[in-house]
Coordinates of C-alpha atoms in Angstrom, one line a residue:
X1 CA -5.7 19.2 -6.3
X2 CA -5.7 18.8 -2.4
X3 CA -3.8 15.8 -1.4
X4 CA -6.2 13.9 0.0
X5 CA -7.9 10.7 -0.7
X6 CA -10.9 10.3 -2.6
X7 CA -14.6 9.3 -0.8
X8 CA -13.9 5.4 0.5
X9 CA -16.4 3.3 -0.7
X10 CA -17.9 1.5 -3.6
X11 CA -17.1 3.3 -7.4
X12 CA -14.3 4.5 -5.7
X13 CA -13.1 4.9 -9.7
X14 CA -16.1 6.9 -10.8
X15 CA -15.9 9.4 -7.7
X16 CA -12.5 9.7 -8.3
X17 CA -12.3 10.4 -12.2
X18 CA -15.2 12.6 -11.3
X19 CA -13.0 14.8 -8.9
X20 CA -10.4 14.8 -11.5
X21 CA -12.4 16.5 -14.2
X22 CA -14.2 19.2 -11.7
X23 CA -10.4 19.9 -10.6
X24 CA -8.9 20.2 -13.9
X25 CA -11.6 22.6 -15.0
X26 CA -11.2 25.1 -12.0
X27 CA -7.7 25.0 -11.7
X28 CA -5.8 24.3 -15.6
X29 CA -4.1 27.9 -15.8
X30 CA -6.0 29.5 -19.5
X31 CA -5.1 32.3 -21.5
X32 CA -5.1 33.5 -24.9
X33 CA -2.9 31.8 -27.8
X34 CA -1.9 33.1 -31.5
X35 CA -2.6 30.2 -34.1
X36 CA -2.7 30.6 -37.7
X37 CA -2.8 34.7 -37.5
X38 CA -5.7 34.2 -35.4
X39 CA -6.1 34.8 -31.6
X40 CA -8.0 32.0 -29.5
X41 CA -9.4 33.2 -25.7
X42 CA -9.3 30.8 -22.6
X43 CA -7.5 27.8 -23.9
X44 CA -4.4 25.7 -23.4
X45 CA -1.5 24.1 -25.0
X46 CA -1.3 20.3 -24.6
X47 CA 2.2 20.2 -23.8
X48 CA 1.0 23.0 -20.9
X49 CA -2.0 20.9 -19.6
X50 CA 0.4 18.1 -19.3
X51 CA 2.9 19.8 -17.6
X52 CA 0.2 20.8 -15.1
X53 CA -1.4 18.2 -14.4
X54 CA 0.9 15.7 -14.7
X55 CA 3.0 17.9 -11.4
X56 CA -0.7 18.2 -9.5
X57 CA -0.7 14.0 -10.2
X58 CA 2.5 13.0 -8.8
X59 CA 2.0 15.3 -5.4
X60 CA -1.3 13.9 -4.9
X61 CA -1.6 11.0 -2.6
X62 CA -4.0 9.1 -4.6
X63 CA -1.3 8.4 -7.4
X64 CA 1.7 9.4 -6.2
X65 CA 5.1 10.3 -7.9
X66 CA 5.6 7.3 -10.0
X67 CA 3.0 8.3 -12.5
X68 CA 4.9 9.2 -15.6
X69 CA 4.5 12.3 -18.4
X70 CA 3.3 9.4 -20.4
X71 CA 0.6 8.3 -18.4
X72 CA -0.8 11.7 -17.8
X73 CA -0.8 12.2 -21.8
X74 CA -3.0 9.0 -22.1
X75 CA -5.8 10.2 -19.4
X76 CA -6.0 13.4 -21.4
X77 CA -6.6 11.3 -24.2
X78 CA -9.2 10.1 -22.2
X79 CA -10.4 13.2 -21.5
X80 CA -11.0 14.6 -25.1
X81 CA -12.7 11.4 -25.7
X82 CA -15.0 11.6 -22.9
X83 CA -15.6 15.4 -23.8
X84 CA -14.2 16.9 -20.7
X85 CA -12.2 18.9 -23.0
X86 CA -12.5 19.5 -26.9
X87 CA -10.1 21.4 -29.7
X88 CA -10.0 24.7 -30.8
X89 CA -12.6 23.7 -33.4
X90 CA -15.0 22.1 -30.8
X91 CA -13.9 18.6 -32.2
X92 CA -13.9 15.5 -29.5
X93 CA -14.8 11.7 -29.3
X94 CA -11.0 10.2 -30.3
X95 CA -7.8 10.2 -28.2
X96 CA -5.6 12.5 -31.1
X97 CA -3.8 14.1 -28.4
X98 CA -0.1 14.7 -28.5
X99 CA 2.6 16.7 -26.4
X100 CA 2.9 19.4 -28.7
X101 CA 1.4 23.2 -29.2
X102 CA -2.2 22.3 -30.3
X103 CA -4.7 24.3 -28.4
X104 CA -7.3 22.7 -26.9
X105 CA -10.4 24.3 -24.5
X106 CA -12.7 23.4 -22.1
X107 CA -16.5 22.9 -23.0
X108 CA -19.6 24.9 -21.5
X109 CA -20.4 22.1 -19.7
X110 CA -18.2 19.3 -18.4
X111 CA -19.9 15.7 -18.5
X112 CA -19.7 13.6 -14.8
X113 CA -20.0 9.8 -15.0
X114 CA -22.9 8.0 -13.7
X115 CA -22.4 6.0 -10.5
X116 CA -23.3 2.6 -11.8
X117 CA -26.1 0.7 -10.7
X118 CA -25.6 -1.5 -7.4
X119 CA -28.2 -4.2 -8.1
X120 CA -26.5 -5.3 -11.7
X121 CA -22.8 -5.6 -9.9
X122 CA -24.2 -7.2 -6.9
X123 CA -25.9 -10.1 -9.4
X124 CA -22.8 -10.1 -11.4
X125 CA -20.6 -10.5 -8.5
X126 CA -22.9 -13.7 -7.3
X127 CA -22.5 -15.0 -10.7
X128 CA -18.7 -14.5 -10.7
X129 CA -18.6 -16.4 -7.4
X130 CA -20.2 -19.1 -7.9
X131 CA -18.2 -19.7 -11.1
X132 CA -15.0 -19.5 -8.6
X133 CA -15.9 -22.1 -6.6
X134 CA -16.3 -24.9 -9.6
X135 CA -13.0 -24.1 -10.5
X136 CA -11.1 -24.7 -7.6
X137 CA -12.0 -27.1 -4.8
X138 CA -9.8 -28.3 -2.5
X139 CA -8.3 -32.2 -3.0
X140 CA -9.6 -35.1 -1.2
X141 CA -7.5 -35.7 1.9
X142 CA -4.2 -37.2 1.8
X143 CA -1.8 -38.1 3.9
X144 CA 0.1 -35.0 3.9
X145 CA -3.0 -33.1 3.2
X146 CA -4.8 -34.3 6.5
X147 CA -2.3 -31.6 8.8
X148 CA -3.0 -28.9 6.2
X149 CA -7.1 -30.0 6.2
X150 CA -6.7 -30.2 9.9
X151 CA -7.7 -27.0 11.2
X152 CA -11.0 -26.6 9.5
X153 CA -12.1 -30.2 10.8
X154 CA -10.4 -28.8 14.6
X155 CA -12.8 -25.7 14.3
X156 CA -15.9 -28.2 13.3
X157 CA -15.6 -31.0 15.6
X158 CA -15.6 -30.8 19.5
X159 CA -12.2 -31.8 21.5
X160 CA -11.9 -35.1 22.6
X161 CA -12.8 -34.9 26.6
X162 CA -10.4 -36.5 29.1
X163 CA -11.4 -39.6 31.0
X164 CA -12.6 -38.8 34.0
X165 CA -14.6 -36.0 33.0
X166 CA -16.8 -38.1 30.7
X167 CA -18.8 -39.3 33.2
X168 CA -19.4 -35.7 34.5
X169 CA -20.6 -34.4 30.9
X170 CA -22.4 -37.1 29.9
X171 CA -26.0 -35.7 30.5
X172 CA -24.3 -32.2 28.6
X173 CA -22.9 -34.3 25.7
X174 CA -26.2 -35.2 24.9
X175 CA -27.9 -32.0 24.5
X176 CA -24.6 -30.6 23.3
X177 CA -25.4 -29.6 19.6
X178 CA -22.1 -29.9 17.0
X179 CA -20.7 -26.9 15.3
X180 CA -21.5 -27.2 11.4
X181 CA -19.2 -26.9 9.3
X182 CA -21.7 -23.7 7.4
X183 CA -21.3 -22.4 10.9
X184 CA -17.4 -22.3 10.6
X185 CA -17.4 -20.8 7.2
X186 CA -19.6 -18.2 8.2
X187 CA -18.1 -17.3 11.2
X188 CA -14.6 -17.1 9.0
X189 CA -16.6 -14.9 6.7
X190 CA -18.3 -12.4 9.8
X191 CA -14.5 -11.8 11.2
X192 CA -13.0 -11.3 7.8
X193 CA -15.7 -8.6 6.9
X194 CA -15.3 -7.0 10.5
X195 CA -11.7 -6.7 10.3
X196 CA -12.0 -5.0 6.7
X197 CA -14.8 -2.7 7.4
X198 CA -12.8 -1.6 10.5
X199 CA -9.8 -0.7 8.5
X200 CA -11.3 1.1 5.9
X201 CA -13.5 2.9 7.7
X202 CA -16.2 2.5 6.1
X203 CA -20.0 2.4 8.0
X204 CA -21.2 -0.4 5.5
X205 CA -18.8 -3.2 2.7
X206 CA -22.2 -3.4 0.8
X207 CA -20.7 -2.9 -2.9
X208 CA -17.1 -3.2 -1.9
X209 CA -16.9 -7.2 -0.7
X210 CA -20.1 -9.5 -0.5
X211 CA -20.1 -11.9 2.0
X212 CA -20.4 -14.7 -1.0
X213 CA -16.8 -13.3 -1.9
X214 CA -15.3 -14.5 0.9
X215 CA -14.4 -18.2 0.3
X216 CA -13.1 -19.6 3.6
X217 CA -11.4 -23.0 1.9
X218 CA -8.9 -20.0 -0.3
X219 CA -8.6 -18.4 2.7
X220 CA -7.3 -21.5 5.2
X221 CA -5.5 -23.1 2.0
X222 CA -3.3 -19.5 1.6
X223 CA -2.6 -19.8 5.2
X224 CA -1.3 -23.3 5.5
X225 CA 0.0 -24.7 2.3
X226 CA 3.0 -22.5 2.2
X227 CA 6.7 -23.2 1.6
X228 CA 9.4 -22.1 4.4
X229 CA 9.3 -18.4 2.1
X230 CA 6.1 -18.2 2.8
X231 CA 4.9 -18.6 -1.4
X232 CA 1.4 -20.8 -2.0
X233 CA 2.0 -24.4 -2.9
X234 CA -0.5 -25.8 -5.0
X235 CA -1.2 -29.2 -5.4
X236 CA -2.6 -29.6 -8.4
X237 CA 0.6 -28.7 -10.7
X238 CA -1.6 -27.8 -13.7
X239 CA -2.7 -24.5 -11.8
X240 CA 0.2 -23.7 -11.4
X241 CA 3.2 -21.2 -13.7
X242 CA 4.5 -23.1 -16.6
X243 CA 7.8 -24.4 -16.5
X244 CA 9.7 -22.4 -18.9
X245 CA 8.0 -19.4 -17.1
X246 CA 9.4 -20.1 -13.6
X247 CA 12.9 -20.8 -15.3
X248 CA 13.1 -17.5 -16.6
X249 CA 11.7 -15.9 -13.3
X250 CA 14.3 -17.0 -11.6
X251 CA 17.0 -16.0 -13.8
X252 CA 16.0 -12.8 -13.6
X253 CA 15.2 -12.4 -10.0
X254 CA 18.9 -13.8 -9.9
X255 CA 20.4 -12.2 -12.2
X256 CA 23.7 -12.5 -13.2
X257 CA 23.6 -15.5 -10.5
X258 CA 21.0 -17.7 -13.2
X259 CA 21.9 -21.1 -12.1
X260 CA 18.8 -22.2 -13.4
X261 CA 19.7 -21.4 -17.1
X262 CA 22.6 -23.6 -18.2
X263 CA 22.5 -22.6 -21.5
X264 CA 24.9 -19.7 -23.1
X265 CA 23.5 -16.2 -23.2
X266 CA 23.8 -13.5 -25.7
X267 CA 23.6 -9.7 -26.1
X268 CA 20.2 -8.7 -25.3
X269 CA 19.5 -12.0 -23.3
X270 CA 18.0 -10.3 -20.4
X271 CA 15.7 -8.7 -22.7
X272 CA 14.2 -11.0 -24.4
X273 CA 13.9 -13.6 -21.3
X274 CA 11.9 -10.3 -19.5
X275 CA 9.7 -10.0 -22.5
X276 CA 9.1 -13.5 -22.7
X277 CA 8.2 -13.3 -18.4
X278 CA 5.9 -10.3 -19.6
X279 CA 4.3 -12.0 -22.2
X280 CA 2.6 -14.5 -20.5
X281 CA 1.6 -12.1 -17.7
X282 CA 0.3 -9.8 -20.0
X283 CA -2.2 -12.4 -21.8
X284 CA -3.7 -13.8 -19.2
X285 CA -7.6 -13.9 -19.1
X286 CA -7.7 -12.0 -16.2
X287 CA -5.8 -9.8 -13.6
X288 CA -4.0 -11.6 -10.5
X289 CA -6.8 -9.7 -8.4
X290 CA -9.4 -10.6 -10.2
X291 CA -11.8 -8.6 -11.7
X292 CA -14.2 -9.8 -8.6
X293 CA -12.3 -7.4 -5.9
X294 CA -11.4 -4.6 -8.1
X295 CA -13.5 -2.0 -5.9
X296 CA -12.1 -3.8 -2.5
X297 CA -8.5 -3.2 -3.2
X298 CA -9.8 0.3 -5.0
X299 CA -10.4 1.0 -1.6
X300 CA -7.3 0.0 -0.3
X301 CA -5.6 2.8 -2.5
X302 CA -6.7 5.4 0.1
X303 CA -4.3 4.3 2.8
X304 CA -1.3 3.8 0.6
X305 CA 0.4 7.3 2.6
X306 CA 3.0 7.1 4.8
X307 CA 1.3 8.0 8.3
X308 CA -1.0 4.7 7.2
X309 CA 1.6 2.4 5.7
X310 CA 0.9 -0.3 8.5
X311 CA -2.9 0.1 8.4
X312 CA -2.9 -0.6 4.6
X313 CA -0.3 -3.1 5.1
X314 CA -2.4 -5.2 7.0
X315 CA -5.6 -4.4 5.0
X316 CA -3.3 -5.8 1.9
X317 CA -3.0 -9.0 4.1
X318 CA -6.3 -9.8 4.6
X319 CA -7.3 -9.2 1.1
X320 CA -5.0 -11.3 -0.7
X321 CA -5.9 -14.0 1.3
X322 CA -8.9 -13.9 -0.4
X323 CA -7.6 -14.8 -4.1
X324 CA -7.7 -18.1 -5.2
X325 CA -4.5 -20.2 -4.7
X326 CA -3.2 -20.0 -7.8
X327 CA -3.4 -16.3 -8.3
X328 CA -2.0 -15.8 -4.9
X329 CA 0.6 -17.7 -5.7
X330 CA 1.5 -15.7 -9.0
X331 CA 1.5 -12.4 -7.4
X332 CA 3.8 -13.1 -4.7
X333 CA 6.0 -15.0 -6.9
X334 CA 5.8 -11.6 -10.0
X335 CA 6.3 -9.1 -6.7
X336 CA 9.3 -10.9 -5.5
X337 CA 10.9 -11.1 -8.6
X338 CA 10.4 -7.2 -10.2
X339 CA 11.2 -6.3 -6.5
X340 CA 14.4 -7.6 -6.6
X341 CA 15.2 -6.8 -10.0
X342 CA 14.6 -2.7 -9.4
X343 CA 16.7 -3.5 -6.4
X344 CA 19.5 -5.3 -8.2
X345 CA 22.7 -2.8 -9.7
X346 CA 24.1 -5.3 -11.8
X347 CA 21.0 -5.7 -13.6
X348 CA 22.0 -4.5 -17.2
X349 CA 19.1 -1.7 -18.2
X350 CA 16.1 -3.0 -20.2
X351 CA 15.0 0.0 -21.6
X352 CA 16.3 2.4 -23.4
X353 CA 13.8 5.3 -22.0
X354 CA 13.2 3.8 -18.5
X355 CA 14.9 2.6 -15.8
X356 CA 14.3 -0.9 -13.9
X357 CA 11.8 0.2 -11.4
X358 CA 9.6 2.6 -13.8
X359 CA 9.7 -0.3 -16.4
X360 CA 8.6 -3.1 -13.6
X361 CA 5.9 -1.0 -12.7
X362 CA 4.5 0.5 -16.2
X363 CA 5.0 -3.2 -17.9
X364 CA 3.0 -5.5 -15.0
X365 CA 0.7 -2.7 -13.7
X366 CA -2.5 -3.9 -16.1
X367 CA -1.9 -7.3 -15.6
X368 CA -2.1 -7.1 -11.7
X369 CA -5.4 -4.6 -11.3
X370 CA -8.0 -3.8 -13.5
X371 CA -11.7 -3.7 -13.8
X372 CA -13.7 -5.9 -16.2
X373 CA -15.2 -3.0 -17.9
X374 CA -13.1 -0.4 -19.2
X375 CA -12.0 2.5 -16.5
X376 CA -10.1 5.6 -17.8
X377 CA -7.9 6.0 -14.2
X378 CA -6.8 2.1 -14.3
X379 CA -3.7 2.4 -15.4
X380 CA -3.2 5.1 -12.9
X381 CA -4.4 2.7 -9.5
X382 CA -3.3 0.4 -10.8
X383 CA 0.5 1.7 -11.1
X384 CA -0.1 3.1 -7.8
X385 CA -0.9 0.3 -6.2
X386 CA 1.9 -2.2 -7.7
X387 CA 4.2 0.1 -6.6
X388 CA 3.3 -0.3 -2.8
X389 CA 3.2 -3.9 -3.5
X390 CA 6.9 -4.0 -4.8
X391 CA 8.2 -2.0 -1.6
X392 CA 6.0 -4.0 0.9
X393 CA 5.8 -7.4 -0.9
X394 CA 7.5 -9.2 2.3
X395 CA 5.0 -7.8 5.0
X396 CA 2.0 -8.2 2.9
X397 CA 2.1 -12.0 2.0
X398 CA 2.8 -12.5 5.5
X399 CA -0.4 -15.0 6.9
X400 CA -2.1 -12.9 9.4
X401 CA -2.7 -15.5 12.2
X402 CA -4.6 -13.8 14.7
X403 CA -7.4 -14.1 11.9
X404 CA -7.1 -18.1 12.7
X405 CA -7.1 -17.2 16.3
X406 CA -10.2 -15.0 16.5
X407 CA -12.3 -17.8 14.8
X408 CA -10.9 -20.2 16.9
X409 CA -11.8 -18.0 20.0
X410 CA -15.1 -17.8 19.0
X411 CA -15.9 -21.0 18.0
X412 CA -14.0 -22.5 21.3
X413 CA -16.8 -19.8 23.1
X414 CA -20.1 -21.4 21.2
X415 CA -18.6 -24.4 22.1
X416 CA -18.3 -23.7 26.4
X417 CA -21.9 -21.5 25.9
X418 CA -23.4 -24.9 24.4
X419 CA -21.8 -26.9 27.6
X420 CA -23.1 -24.3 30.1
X421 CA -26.7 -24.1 29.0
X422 CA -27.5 -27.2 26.7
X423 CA -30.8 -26.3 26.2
X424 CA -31.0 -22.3 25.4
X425 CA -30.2 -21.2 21.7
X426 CA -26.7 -19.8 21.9
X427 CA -26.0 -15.9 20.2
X428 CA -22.4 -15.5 20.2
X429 CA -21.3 -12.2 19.8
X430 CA -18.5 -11.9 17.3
X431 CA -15.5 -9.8 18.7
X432 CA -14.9 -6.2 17.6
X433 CA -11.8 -4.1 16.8
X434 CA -10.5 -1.0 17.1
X435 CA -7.3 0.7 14.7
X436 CA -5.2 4.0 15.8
X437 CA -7.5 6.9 14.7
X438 CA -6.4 8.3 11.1
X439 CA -4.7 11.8 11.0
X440 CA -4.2 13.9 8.0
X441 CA -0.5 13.8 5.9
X442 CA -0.2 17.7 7.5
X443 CA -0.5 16.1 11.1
X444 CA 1.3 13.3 10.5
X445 CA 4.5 15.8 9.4
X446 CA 3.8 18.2 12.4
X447 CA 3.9 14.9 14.8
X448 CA 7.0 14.0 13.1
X449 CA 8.7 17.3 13.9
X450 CA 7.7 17.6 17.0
X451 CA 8.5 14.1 18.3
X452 CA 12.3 14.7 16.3
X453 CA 13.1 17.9 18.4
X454 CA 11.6 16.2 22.1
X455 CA 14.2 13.6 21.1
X456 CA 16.9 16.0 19.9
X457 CA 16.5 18.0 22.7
X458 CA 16.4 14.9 25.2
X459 CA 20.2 14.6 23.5
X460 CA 21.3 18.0 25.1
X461 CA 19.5 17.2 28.4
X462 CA 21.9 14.1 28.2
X463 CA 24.7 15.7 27.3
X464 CA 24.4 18.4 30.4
X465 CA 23.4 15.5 33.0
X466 CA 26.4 13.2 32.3
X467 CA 29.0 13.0 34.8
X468 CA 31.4 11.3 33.5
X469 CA 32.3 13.9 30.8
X470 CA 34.9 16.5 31.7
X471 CA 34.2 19.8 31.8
X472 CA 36.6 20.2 28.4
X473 CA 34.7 17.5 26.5
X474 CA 31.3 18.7 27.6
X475 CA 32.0 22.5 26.0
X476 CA 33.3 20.5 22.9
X477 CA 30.3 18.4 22.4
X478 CA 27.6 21.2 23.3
X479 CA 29.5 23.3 20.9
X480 CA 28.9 20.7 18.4
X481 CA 25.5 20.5 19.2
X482 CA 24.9 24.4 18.8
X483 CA 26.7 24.3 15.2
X484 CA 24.1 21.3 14.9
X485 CA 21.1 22.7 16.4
X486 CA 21.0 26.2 17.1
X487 CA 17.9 26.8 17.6
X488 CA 16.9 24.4 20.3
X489 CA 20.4 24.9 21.7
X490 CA 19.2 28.8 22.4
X491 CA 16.1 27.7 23.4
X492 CA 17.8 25.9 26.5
X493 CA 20.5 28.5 26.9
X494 CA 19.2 31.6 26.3
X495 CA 22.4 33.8 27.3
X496 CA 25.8 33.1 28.0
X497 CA 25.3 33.4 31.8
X498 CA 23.4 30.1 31.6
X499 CA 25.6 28.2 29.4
X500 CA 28.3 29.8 32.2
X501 CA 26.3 28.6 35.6
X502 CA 25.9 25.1 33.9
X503 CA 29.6 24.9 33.4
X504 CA 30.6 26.6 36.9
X505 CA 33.1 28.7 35.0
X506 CA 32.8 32.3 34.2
X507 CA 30.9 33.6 31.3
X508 CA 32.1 33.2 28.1
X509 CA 32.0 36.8 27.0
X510 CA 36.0 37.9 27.2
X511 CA 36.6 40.6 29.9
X512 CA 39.2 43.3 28.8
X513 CA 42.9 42.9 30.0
X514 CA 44.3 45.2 32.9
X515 CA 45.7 48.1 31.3
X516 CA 49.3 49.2 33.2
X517 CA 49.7 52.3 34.4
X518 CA 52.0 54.5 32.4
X519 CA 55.1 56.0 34.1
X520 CA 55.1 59.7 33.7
X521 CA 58.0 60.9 32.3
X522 CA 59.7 64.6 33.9
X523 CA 60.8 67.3 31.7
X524 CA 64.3 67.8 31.5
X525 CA 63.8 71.2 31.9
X526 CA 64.1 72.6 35.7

């Protein structure tokens, strides 16, 4: 399977899965097989097909090399349910599949999922947002809440005007019309969905993110009510972990430094405080995403490579700003902690099978990304996509300001348009942004060699320019560099005359000694 991402766009799931089967068809090796005194053409072991395609998984960018042998036994499960493949017998429709020597074969015809219909997730997706918004609404303003509150009502209301300039606009003031506060959410809204559509790439978000998604209020709160690390505070303490579940968090993240736990531990402590942590995770009504932006962060998925890591950094940004408070603030809060526990040696192990990391990722995978209705490559993205969370949690919980910026550039511009002509109906023009152009992973590693042996070879031209080195340590360190680097090192000395002109010494090649000439020797005899 080419290493390459899967069509951006909406069902990004569907496509994908689809891609899978077609691949697994035309390229699972088949052969014949002995069973029971009886020979069976053009089939396959399971234990072969998962070796296979459990190798073509982990080199392929849109899952990368955390996917386990057990997760590619489960999506062949899948597959013999969905009758992408069948038994020997031409049995299908359960997931009986085990790494072991049953034979298995492909059917005449391999079934491709439907791409669902766009009108029934559009309504559901309304519906879904409009429950959101009953659920959490921002408090009335407080005292300390009036700062936090502050820079919607700076973006709504017009700057006070100094003075002696009142007099000047008083005839604009009156035609001046004020900046609604629909007008501020909606330009929030129009900036958010340009920035996204930009990184993605995608001509059109239609299916992917609604504009009714976007809720500004989640989007300023996440911004501005955060503590000095930079984690949501919510103000309404019922929202927010329990307790007991914080407590434990903490020991772990802090582990064997648990100040928070006063009490005496025990052998097996560790586990049973990460299983009580996963517990509650793991029963919650709904992922930490939300089932709402499943396809937007499905998206996302296709610039988790390395030559795109800061592009899909800063898509990650921007998205999670969108989640409600309190699911913001449980993500960060689950990422910082299984980070630092996969980074952590004294952590004793917590699974017999698995180590730290693989276990992080397999246990909290479902729990962050899923979709509402049951998708066989969840588990998959979703693994994928935790563990570029767990690696980048620091950068991508970082508020993007120059989000707040752009709206307050724009709205500062209706404002000085409404000042200038008073009496025209004022189109602003909402700014527009460009990315680095994307380049393939074979690119991005011929860039990489390239730029390594400019700067390698930069080095020598260093080496042969600097003055200050004798003659003796400059043949020492250029014949460290040609142990080093020989190729590049013949490239700029092609023979030993140039090496010997560079060093204004004689070539290197050894001439032979003067011989002395022999005395001859007269015969005795006269």
């Amino acid at each position: 399977m080419e290493s390459r991402p899967a069509a951006p766009g909406p069902y990004r799931a569907t496509k994908l899965w689809n891609e899978i089967t077609k691949y697994f068809r035309a390229g699972m090796p088949l052969r014949k097989h002995r069973q029971h005194f009886k020979r069976h053409g053009s089939c396959f072991t399971a234990s072969e097909a998962v070796d296979w395609l459990h190798e073509v998984l982990r080199s392929n960018s849109n899952f990368g090399p955390e996917v386990t042998r057990q997760q590619t036994i489960q999506l062949l499960r899948k597959f013999l349910k969905n009758h992408v493949i069948e038994d020997i017998k031409g049995r299908w429709g359960s997931e009986s599949l085990e790494d072991n020597s049953a034979l298995y074969r492909f059917p005449p015809t391999s079934p491709v999922k439907p791409l669902p219909s766009p009108c029934t997730q559009k309504e559901n997706l309304e519906n879904v947002c409009r429950d959101k918004e009953r659920l959490f609404k921002l408090p009335h303003l407080s005292r300390r809440a009036f700062k936090r509150h502050e820079l919607l009502q700076s973006l709504e209301n017009l700057e006070k005007t100094k003075p002696d300039r009142i007099e000047e606009n008083k005839e604009d003031m009156l035609h001046r019309k004020e900046i609604s506060q629909e007008y501020v959410k909606e330009t929030w809204r129009n900036i958010i969905l340009i920035h996204l559509q930009t990184i993605l790439g995608l001509p059109s978000l239609e299916d992917v993110l609604q504009p009714t998604q976007i809720i500004p209020e989640y989007v300023i709160y996440n911004m501005t009510n955060t503590s000095k690390h930079g984690v949501v505070i919510l103000q309404n303490k019922s929202e927010d972990l329990p307790h007991w579940v914080l407590s434990a968090m903490k020991c772990l993240a802090y582990w064997p430094r648990n100040n928070d736990m006063s009490q005496a531990t025990y052998s097996g402590f560790e586990r049973d405080v990460f299983r009580t942590v996963a517990d509650y995770f793991l029963n919650l009504p709904e992922p930490l995403l939300t089932f709402e932006y499943y396809e937007l962060f499905v998206n996302i998925l296709d610039l988790l490579q390395p030559h795109l890591e800061r592009i899909a950094v800063e898509a990650l940004q921007i998205c999670c700003l969108l989640l409600p408070p309190p699911n913001r603030r449980k993500i960060q809060l689950l990422m910082r902690m299984i980070s630092r526990m996969s980074e952590n040696v004294d952590m004793p192990r917590l699974h017999d099978a698995m180590g730290t990391r693989t276990l992080m990722i397999q246990t909290f995978s479902r729990c962050v990304l899923c979709c509402a209705e049951e998708v066989d490559l969840d588990e998959l993205l979703s693994t994928r996509l935790v563990s570029f969370l767990m690696d980048h949690q620091q950068d991508v919980f970082k508020v993007p300001t120059y989000l707040q910026v752009a709206v307050r550039d724009h709205i500062e511009h209706v404002k000085m348009a409404q000042c200038k002509y008073p009496k025209e109906e004022i189109c602003a023009i909402l700014p527009t942004y460009s990315y680095c152009k994307q380049i393939t992973p074979q690119e991005f590693e011929e860039q990489k060699v390239s730029t390594s042996q400019a700067a390698v070879a930069e080095l020598l031209e260093n080496i042969i320019k600097d003055k200050n080195l004798s003659v003796k340590d400059k043949k020492k360190k250029l014949k460290q560099f040609q142990k080093e680097y020989p190729l590049i090192y013949q490239n700029r000395f092609p023979t030993t005359e140039n090496e010997a002109a560079l060093l204004e010494n004689k070539p290197t090649i050894k001439q032979p000694m003067l011989s002395l000439r022999k005395p001859r020797f007269r015969s005795l005899r006269y």
